[in-house]
Short mmCIF file of C-alpha atoms and ligand atoms in Angstrom, two decimals:
data_model
loop_
_atom_site.label_atom_id
_atom_site.label_comp_id
_atom_site.label_asym_id
_atom_site.label_seq_id
_atom_site.Cartn_x
_atom_site.Cartn_y
_atom_site.Cartn_z
CA UNK A 53 0.60 -38.72 -6.99
CA UNK A 54 -0.93 -35.94 -9.15
CA UNK A 55 -1.61 -32.79 -7.18
CA UNK A 56 -3.75 -30.24 -8.40
CA UNK A 57 -2.53 -26.75 -8.37
CA UNK A 58 -4.73 -23.78 -7.66
CA UNK A 59 -5.00 -21.63 -11.07
CA UNK A 60 -3.03 -18.22 -11.03
CA UNK A 61 -5.59 -15.53 -10.68
CA UNK A 62 -5.45 -13.49 -14.13
CA UNK A 63 -5.18 -10.43 -12.04
CA UNK A 64 -4.62 -9.41 -8.48
CA UNK A 65 -4.57 -5.85 -7.38
CA UNK A 66 -3.09 -4.46 -4.21
CA UNK A 67 -3.65 -1.03 -2.56
CA UNK A 68 -0.16 -0.10 -1.62
CA UNK A 69 0.98 0.73 1.79
CA UNK A 70 1.12 4.40 2.12
CA UNK A 71 2.19 6.20 5.53
CA UNK A 72 -0.05 8.96 6.30
CA UNK A 73 -2.39 8.55 3.22
CA UNK A 74 -3.43 4.94 3.04
CA UNK A 75 -4.63 5.03 6.42
CA UNK A 76 -7.43 2.74 8.05
CA UNK A 77 -10.35 5.08 6.75
CA UNK A 78 -8.66 5.55 3.35
CA UNK A 79 -8.43 1.83 2.79
CA UNK A 80 -11.79 1.46 3.93
CA UNK A 81 -13.35 3.92 1.48
CA UNK A 82 -11.04 2.45 -1.64
CA UNK A 83 -12.17 -1.08 -0.89
CA UNK A 84 -15.50 -0.16 -0.76
CA UNK A 85 -15.55 1.47 -4.33
CA UNK A 86 -14.03 -1.62 -5.27
CA UNK A 87 -11.40 -3.32 -7.52
CA UNK A 88 -8.77 -4.15 -4.75
CA UNK A 89 -7.94 -7.74 -3.90
CA UNK A 90 -5.76 -7.04 -0.77
CA UNK A 91 -4.40 -3.90 0.83
CA UNK A 92 -1.39 -3.25 3.04
CA UNK A 93 -1.23 -1.33 6.25
CA UNK A 94 1.06 1.87 6.54
CA UNK A 95 4.46 0.67 7.99
CA UNK A 96 4.55 0.17 11.75
CA UNK A 97 8.19 0.91 12.81
CA UNK A 98 9.69 -1.62 14.95
CA UNK A 99 12.42 -0.19 17.19
CA UNK A 100 13.38 -1.36 20.84
CA UNK A 101 9.77 -2.25 22.10
CA UNK A 102 7.22 -4.57 21.57
CA UNK A 103 3.94 -2.82 20.38
CA UNK A 104 0.82 -3.55 22.62
CA UNK A 105 -2.81 -4.51 21.19
CA UNK A 106 -4.06 -0.73 20.99
CA UNK A 107 -0.99 0.07 18.82
CA UNK A 108 -1.58 -2.59 16.52
CA UNK A 109 -5.22 -1.87 16.45
CA UNK A 110 -4.35 1.70 15.52
CA UNK A 111 -2.40 0.74 12.41
CA UNK A 112 -4.56 -1.83 11.43
CA UNK A 113 -8.14 -1.70 12.96
CA UNK A 114 -8.85 -4.58 10.61
CA UNK A 115 -7.45 -7.00 13.24
CA UNK A 116 -10.55 -7.05 14.85
CA UNK A 117 -12.75 -7.71 11.83
CA UNK A 118 -11.02 -10.91 10.62
CA UNK A 119 -7.93 -8.86 8.93
CA UNK A 120 -10.46 -7.40 6.47
CA UNK A 121 -11.83 -4.03 5.53
CA UNK A 122 -15.46 -3.33 6.21
CA UNK A 123 -15.86 -4.10 2.37
CA UNK A 124 -14.12 -7.82 3.06
CA UNK A 125 -10.83 -6.96 1.60
CA UNK A 126 -8.05 -8.79 3.19
CA UNK A 127 -5.28 -6.53 4.88
CA UNK A 128 -1.52 -7.55 5.34
CA UNK A 129 0.54 -5.73 8.17
CA UNK A 130 3.70 -3.91 7.18
CA UNK A 131 6.53 -3.98 9.52
CA UNK A 132 9.54 -1.84 8.93
CA UNK A 133 12.81 -2.36 11.05
CA UNK A 134 16.24 -3.78 11.04
CA UNK A 135 16.53 -5.60 14.06
CA UNK A 136 15.66 -9.28 13.23
CA UNK A 137 14.87 -10.49 16.76
CA UNK A 138 12.90 -7.76 18.03
CA UNK A 139 10.91 -7.70 14.47
CA UNK A 140 10.28 -11.64 15.28
CA UNK A 141 8.82 -10.55 18.80
CA UNK A 142 6.77 -8.03 17.56
CA UNK A 143 5.58 -10.12 14.41
CA UNK A 144 4.58 -13.05 16.82
CA UNK A 145 2.89 -10.56 18.84
CA UNK A 146 0.82 -9.10 16.09
CA UNK A 147 -0.15 -12.62 15.12
CA UNK A 148 -1.13 -13.27 18.84
CA UNK A 149 -3.89 -10.41 17.99
CA UNK A 150 -4.85 -11.93 14.93
CA UNK A 151 -2.18 -10.91 11.90
CA UNK A 152 -2.25 -13.59 9.38
CA UNK A 153 -0.34 -11.77 6.52
CA UNK A 154 2.99 -9.81 7.43
CA UNK A 155 5.06 -7.75 5.03
CA UNK A 156 8.63 -6.40 5.38
CA UNK A 157 9.55 -3.01 4.24
CA UNK A 158 12.93 -3.00 2.56
CA UNK A 159 12.05 0.06 0.32
CA UNK A 160 11.40 3.10 2.77
CA UNK A 161 13.41 6.13 1.54
CA UNK A 162 12.38 8.36 4.60
CA UNK A 163 15.75 9.88 6.19
CA UNK A 164 14.69 9.35 9.86
CA UNK A 165 13.52 5.82 9.04
CA UNK A 166 17.34 5.21 7.17
CA UNK A 167 19.02 6.94 9.94
CA UNK A 168 17.73 4.07 12.23
CA UNK A 169 18.76 1.32 9.90
CA UNK A 170 15.27 0.47 8.33
CA UNK A 171 13.66 0.73 4.81
CA UNK A 172 15.69 1.19 1.75
CA UNK A 173 19.34 1.32 3.28
CA UNK A 174 19.01 -2.53 3.83
CA UNK A 175 19.07 -2.78 0.25
CA UNK A 176 22.80 -2.10 0.74
CA UNK A 177 23.25 -5.52 2.70
CA UNK A 178 21.44 -8.30 1.15
CA UNK A 179 22.78 -10.56 3.95
CA UNK A 180 20.79 -8.56 6.65
CA UNK A 181 17.88 -8.73 4.35
CA UNK A 182 18.16 -12.53 4.17
CA UNK A 183 18.81 -12.69 7.96
CA UNK A 184 15.85 -10.71 8.91
CA UNK A 185 13.30 -12.64 6.35
CA UNK A 186 14.70 -16.04 7.55
CA UNK A 187 14.48 -14.92 11.19
CA UNK A 188 10.89 -14.15 10.78
CA UNK A 189 10.07 -17.19 8.80
CA UNK A 190 11.66 -19.48 11.40
CA UNK A 191 9.83 -18.01 14.17
CA UNK A 192 6.30 -17.48 12.65
CA UNK A 193 3.78 -20.18 12.29
CA UNK A 194 3.55 -21.86 9.06
CA UNK A 195 0.26 -20.58 8.07
CA UNK A 196 1.40 -17.07 8.49
CA UNK A 197 2.18 -15.39 4.80
CA UNK A 198 5.34 -13.93 5.13
CA UNK A 199 6.07 -11.27 2.29
CA UNK A 200 8.48 -8.50 1.16
CA UNK A 201 8.56 -5.34 -0.49
CA UNK A 202 11.87 -3.67 -1.85
CA UNK A 203 13.05 -0.87 -4.26
CA UNK A 204 15.63 -1.46 -6.81
CA UNK A 205 18.48 -0.51 -4.92
CA UNK A 206 19.61 2.49 -2.77
CA UNK A 207 22.02 4.64 -4.78
CA UNK A 208 21.81 2.42 -8.03
CA UNK A 209 20.26 -0.68 -9.54
CA UNK A 210 23.27 -2.86 -8.68
CA UNK A 211 21.77 -4.80 -5.81
CA UNK A 212 18.37 -5.34 -7.22
CA UNK A 213 18.72 -9.04 -8.02
CA UNK A 214 20.93 -10.03 -4.94
CA UNK A 215 18.15 -8.48 -2.62
CA UNK A 216 15.11 -10.35 -4.37
CA UNK A 217 17.30 -13.55 -4.17
CA UNK A 218 17.83 -12.66 -0.58
CA UNK A 219 14.28 -12.38 0.01
CA UNK A 220 13.43 -15.63 -1.72
CA UNK A 221 16.05 -17.52 0.25
CA UNK A 222 15.05 -16.02 3.44
CA UNK A 223 11.86 -17.72 2.83
CA UNK A 224 9.36 -15.10 2.03
CA UNK A 225 6.57 -16.17 0.00
CA UNK A 226 5.84 -13.15 -2.01
CA UNK A 227 7.72 -10.01 -3.07
CA UNK A 228 6.54 -6.70 -4.21
CA UNK A 229 8.94 -4.39 -6.23
CA UNK A 230 8.71 -0.63 -6.37
CA UNK A 231 10.56 -0.35 -9.70
CA UNK A 232 13.04 2.62 -8.66
CA UNK A 233 15.93 3.07 -6.60
CA UNK A 234 15.72 5.05 -3.18
CA UNK A 235 18.08 7.76 -5.04
CA UNK A 236 15.36 8.22 -7.60
CA UNK A 237 12.49 8.90 -4.92
CA UNK A 238 9.35 9.16 -6.88
CA UNK A 239 10.79 10.94 -9.98
CA UNK A 240 9.68 8.84 -13.15
CA UNK A 241 9.94 6.92 -14.86
CA UNK A 242 9.60 3.71 -12.89
CA UNK A 243 11.60 0.81 -14.50
CA UNK A 244 9.32 -1.90 -14.90
CA UNK A 245 11.80 -3.68 -17.11
CA UNK A 246 13.58 -4.29 -13.95
CA UNK A 247 10.40 -5.85 -12.46
CA UNK A 248 10.75 -8.50 -15.08
CA UNK A 249 14.37 -9.25 -14.46
CA UNK A 250 13.41 -9.95 -10.80
CA UNK A 251 10.53 -12.05 -11.89
CA UNK A 252 12.77 -14.10 -14.07
CA UNK A 253 15.32 -14.27 -10.99
CA UNK A 254 12.89 -15.68 -8.52
CA UNK A 255 10.39 -18.03 -8.32
CA UNK A 256 8.03 -16.38 -5.84
CA UNK A 257 5.24 -14.35 -7.17
CA UNK A 258 6.28 -10.85 -7.75
CA UNK A 259 4.08 -7.84 -7.63
CA UNK A 260 5.02 -4.97 -9.82
CA UNK A 261 4.51 -1.47 -8.46
CA UNK A 262 5.17 2.05 -9.56
CA UNK A 263 3.36 4.71 -11.50
CA UNK A 264 -0.01 3.40 -12.39
CA UNK A 265 -2.20 6.49 -13.06
CA UNK A 266 -4.49 5.04 -15.37
CA UNK A 267 -5.86 1.96 -17.10
CA UNK A 268 -3.41 2.36 -19.81
CA UNK A 269 -0.67 2.51 -17.39
CA UNK A 270 -1.88 -0.83 -15.86
CA UNK A 271 -2.04 -2.49 -19.19
CA UNK A 272 1.77 -1.45 -19.56
CA UNK A 273 3.21 -2.08 -16.28
CA UNK A 274 1.58 -5.72 -17.00
CA UNK A 275 3.00 -5.94 -20.42
CA UNK A 276 6.51 -4.82 -19.73
CA UNK A 277 6.75 -6.70 -16.24
CA UNK A 278 5.26 -9.92 -17.07
CA UNK A 279 3.44 -9.72 -13.62
CA UNK A 280 -0.23 -10.61 -13.13
CA UNK A 281 -0.23 -8.95 -9.58
CA UNK A 282 0.11 -5.15 -9.52
CA UNK A 283 0.21 -2.77 -6.79
CA UNK A 284 -1.11 0.91 -6.94
CA UNK A 285 -0.71 3.60 -4.74
CA UNK A 286 -1.00 7.06 -5.62
CA UNK A 287 -3.21 6.56 -8.72
CA UNK A 288 -5.72 5.06 -6.52
CA UNK A 289 -5.95 7.89 -4.25
CA UNK A 290 -5.83 10.32 -7.22
CA UNK A 291 -8.36 8.27 -9.16
CA UNK A 292 -10.54 6.49 -6.69
CA UNK A 293 -12.31 3.95 -8.99
CA UNK A 294 -9.07 3.16 -10.54
CA UNK A 295 -9.11 -0.40 -9.17
CA UNK A 296 -12.53 -0.86 -10.19
CA UNK A 297 -11.99 0.28 -13.79
CA UNK A 298 -8.96 -2.01 -14.11
CA UNK A 299 -11.19 -4.98 -12.51
CA UNK A 300 -13.93 -4.20 -14.97
CA UNK A 301 -11.40 -4.56 -17.80
CA UNK A 302 -10.19 -7.51 -16.64
CA UNK A 303 -13.13 -9.31 -16.09
CA UNK A 304 -14.51 -8.37 -19.88
CA UNK A 305 -16.96 -5.64 -18.37
CA UNK A 306 -17.60 -2.25 -19.84
CA UNK A 307 -15.05 0.19 -18.11
CA UNK A 308 -17.42 3.24 -16.98
CA UNK A 309 -15.05 5.76 -15.18
CA UNK A 310 -16.91 7.60 -12.24
CA UNK A 311 -17.34 11.28 -13.11
CA UNK A 312 -17.31 14.08 -10.26
CA UNK A 313 -20.92 14.14 -9.38
CA UNK A 314 -20.62 10.18 -8.89
CA UNK A 315 -17.68 10.71 -6.95
CA UNK A 316 -19.12 12.98 -4.43
CA UNK A 317 -21.25 10.55 -2.28
CA UNK A 318 -17.85 8.57 -1.82
CA UNK A 319 -16.18 12.06 -0.72
CA UNK A 320 -18.99 12.69 1.72
CA UNK A 321 -18.53 9.11 2.79
CA UNK A 322 -15.01 9.64 3.55
CA UNK A 323 -15.48 12.54 5.33
CA UNK A 324 -18.40 10.84 7.63
CA UNK A 325 -16.01 7.99 8.38
CA UNK A 326 -13.09 10.37 9.37
CA UNK A 327 -15.41 12.39 11.51
CA UNK A 328 -16.60 9.10 13.03
CA UNK A 329 -13.00 8.16 13.85
CA UNK A 330 -12.02 11.55 15.18
CA UNK A 331 -14.41 14.23 15.87
CA UNK A 332 -12.77 16.37 18.21
CA UNK A 333 -9.77 17.45 16.17
CA UNK A 334 -8.78 18.70 12.70
CA UNK A 335 -8.26 14.97 11.56
CA UNK A 336 -11.28 14.78 8.99
CA UNK A 337 -10.78 18.24 7.43
CA UNK A 338 -6.86 17.46 7.25
CA UNK A 339 -7.33 14.29 5.41
CA UNK A 340 -10.24 15.58 3.26
CA UNK A 341 -8.15 18.74 2.20
CA UNK A 342 -5.09 16.29 1.57
CA UNK A 343 -7.23 13.86 -0.55
CA UNK A 344 -8.90 16.93 -2.59
CA UNK A 345 -5.02 18.15 -3.19
CA UNK A 346 -4.41 14.92 -4.68
CA UNK A 347 -7.47 14.54 -6.74
CA UNK A 348 -7.09 18.07 -8.23
CA UNK A 349 -4.58 16.24 -10.61
CA UNK A 350 -7.47 14.40 -12.27
CA UNK A 351 -10.60 16.40 -11.49
CA UNK A 352 -10.74 20.18 -11.74
CA UNK A 353 -14.00 20.08 -9.65
CA UNK A 354 -11.60 19.22 -6.80
CA UNK A 355 -9.59 22.13 -6.72
CA UNK A 356 -13.01 24.06 -6.76
CA UNK A 357 -14.28 22.05 -3.68
CA UNK A 358 -10.86 22.49 -2.35
CA UNK A 359 -11.19 26.46 -2.48
CA UNK A 360 -14.74 26.04 -0.93
CA UNK A 361 -13.64 24.27 2.35
CA UNK A 362 -9.89 25.61 2.48
CA UNK A 363 -11.04 28.37 5.48
CA UNK A 364 -13.40 26.46 7.18
CA UNK A 365 -12.91 25.53 10.54
CA UNK A 366 -15.51 23.04 11.93
CA UNK A 367 -16.71 19.76 10.86
CA UNK A 368 -20.36 20.78 10.58
CA UNK A 369 -19.37 23.68 8.36
CA UNK A 370 -17.32 21.44 6.00
CA UNK A 371 -20.02 18.82 5.82
CA UNK A 372 -22.62 21.50 4.76
CA UNK A 373 -20.23 22.57 1.95
CA UNK A 374 -19.93 18.83 0.73
CA UNK A 375 -23.76 18.82 0.62
CA UNK A 376 -23.93 21.67 -1.90
CA UNK A 377 -22.79 19.68 -4.77
C1 FMN B 15 2.56 9.18 0.98
C2 FMN B 15 3.13 7.73 0.74
C3 FMN B 15 3.43 6.95 1.93
C4 FMN B 15 4.12 5.69 1.69
N1 FMN B 15 4.33 4.83 2.84
C5 FMN B 15 4.97 3.65 2.68
C6 FMN B 15 4.92 2.66 3.39
O1 FMN B 15 4.31 2.99 4.56
N2 FMN B 15 5.35 1.37 3.10
C7 FMN B 15 5.72 1.09 1.85
O2 FMN B 15 6.30 -0.02 1.76
N3 FMN B 15 5.84 2.08 0.87
C8 FMN B 15 5.17 3.36 1.24
N4 FMN B 15 5.01 4.16 0.02
C9 FMN B 15 5.53 3.70 -1.19
C10 FMN B 15 4.24 3.05 -2.00
O3 FMN B 15 4.13 1.80 -1.24
C11 FMN B 15 4.69 2.66 -3.47
O4 FMN B 15 5.52 1.76 -3.43
C12 FMN B 15 4.90 3.99 -4.28
O5 FMN B 15 4.10 4.98 -3.91
C13 FMN B 15 4.99 3.54 -5.75
O6 FMN B 15 3.63 3.36 -6.16
P1 FMN B 15 2.59 4.36 -6.79
O7 FMN B 15 3.49 5.14 -8.08
O8 FMN B 15 1.81 3.60 -7.63
O9 FMN B 15 2.39 5.49 -5.76
C14 FMN B 15 4.67 5.26 0.38
C15 FMN B 15 4.16 6.04 -0.70
C16 FMN B 15 3.57 7.56 -0.70
C17 FMN B 15 3.33 8.35 -1.78
#
């Protein structure tokens, strides 16, 4: 019988999981600006316990909104750990509270995480990776999408292909590759050609990730990796409309990057949403300063604004300073 396959979309843009940076407020804001087709939560660490509903909702408030950001973009829940059984119990628990897409983190370089045998350290043990993926695939209902994210290796790239195969053999439906080893940290370049090798090795969809800071980088990573699915992390925070520029480019629309005055309303909105989330402490100001600190790389005006708010103490004063521009 002839079965019709859904056509592969020409492009699919994912906002990267970034602990302490792409939190629910940042996901909300960036998906409102537009261009993203999907985002991934910060990693939720799985140790010995089973998280309760408030904890899942803290990491992923979108669970209470049909797994979507307020702008309607689907969100995937990312888990990090190495105890397959406990990860499966936690994943099932998250599914009970509404999660539909689960991603496994095999790339986190943080020393505390690696000390407890999670993240990139697992890249040294492809069999364990396969066991974890397989265990979760067996226990999760069939309609739950299971994916994984990896770096190219720990000390070197030797395990890259074996790890990708392990993820596929374990039953993951999709794979994201941050094109660097753990040892390479965030030092450029990202080895996009390795993503191409992995894409040719496995038959599941591969998303390419690493060092996309501009539309030109996006075109280059697509070209070199051969992937139509691209994940963007820091670049999406530094240039908040980067995904929108890319989507406009892909859809044949005119690309009109936002200038600073056009970005200001988004910055005010970010601060408003942050204050709404946690008005009583320094959360909103800390997040705003963190964001401006990153945006300085692309907009000199961000440095000026940063200086203006740097010493301010209360949210009302910061809001007044933001209103000046
Ligand atoms: C502050 C920060 C936090 C991150 N947290 C996570 C995380 O929770 N889970 C994960 O899989 N990757 C995490 N990453 C890695 C990113 O998802 C991404 O792979 C990496 O930043 C490379 O993409 P980029 O060059 O577009 O930023 C983090 C990266 C940064 C900069």
